[in-house]
CSV table of C-alpha atoms in Angstrom, one decimal:
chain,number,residue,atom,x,y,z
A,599,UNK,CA,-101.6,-101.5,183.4
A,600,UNK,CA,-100.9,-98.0,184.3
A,601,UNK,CA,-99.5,-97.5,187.9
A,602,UNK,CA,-100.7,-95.0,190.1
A,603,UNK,CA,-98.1,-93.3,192.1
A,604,UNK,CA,-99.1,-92.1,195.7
A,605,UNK,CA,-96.4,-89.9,196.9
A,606,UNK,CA,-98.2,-88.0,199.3
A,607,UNK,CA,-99.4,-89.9,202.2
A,608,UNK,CA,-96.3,-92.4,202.1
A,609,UNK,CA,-93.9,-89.5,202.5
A,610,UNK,CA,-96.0,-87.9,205.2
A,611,UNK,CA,-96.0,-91.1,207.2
A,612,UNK,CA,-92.2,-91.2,206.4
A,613,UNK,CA,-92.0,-88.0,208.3
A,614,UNK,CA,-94.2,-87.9,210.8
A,615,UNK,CA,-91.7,-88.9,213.3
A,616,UNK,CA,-89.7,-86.0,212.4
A,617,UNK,CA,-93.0,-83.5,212.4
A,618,UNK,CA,-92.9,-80.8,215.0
A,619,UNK,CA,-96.1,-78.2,215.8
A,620,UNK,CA,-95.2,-74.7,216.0
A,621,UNK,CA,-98.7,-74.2,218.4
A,622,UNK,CA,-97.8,-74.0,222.1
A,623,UNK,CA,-100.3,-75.7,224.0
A,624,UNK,CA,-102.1,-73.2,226.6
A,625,UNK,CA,-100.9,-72.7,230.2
A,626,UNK,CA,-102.4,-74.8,232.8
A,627,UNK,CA,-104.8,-73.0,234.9
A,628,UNK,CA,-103.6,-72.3,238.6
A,629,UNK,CA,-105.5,-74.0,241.2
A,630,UNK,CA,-107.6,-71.1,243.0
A,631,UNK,CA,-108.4,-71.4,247.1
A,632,UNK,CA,-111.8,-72.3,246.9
A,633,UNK,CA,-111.7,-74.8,244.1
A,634,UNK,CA,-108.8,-76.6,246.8
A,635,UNK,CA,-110.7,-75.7,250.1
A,636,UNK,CA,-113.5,-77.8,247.4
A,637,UNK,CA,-111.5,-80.4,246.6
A,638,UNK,CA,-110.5,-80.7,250.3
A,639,UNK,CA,-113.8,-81.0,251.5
A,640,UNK,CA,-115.0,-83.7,249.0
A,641,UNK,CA,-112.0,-85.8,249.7
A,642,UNK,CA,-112.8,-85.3,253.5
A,643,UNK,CA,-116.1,-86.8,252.9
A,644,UNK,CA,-115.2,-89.5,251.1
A,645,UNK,CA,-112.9,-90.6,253.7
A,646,UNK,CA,-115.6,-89.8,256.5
A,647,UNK,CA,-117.7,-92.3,255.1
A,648,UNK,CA,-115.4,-94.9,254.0
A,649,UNK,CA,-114.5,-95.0,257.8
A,650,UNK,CA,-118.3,-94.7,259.2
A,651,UNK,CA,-119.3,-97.4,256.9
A,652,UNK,CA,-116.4,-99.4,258.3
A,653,UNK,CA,-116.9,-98.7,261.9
A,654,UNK,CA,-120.7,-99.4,261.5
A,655,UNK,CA,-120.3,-102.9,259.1
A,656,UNK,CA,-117.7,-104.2,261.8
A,657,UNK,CA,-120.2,-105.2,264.6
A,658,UNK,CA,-122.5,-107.0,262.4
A,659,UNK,CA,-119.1,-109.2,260.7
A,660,UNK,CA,-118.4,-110.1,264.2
A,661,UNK,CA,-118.7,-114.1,264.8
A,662,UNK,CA,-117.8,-114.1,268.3
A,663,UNK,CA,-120.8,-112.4,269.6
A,664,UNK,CA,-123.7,-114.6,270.7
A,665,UNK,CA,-127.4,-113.6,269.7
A,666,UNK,CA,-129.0,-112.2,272.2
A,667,UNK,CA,-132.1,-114.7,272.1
A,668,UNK,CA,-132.0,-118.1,271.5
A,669,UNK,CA,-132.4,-119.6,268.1
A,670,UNK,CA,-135.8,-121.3,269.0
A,671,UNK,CA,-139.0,-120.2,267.8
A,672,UNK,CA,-142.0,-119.4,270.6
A,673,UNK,CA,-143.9,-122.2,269.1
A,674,UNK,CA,-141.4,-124.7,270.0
A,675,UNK,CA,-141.0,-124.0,273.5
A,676,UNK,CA,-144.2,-125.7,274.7
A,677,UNK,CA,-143.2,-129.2,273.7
């Protein structure tokens, strides 16, 4: 049996560790005002709610608090 001799890929895997690109990657884009005063405002709102969910949710996981009316329906009362 004849065997076929595959030179190419196993010597590019052999250097691909060595392999270096001659492109540059492009220049990162500078961050203009209003895409920050943007970015500002979006984080701003996140936190805003975050903190008026938290201050809203608190009352109701309060266990100390008694109801205000007693657990007993109408119906019950007149026995």
């Amino acid at each position: 049996m004849f065997r076929r001799r595959e030179a190419v890929p196993f010597s590019f895997v052999a250097e691909s560790d060595r392999f270096r690109s001659n492109v540059t990657p492009p220049p990162s884009a500078r961050v203009t005002v209003p895409e920050l005063l943007g970015r500002t405002l979006v984080g701003l709102t996140v936190v805003a709610g975050l903190v008026g969910s938290l201050l809203l949710g608190l009352p109701a996981l309060d266990s100390e608090q008694s109801p205000a009316h007693g657990k007993q329906s109408e119906a019950s009362q007149g026995r």
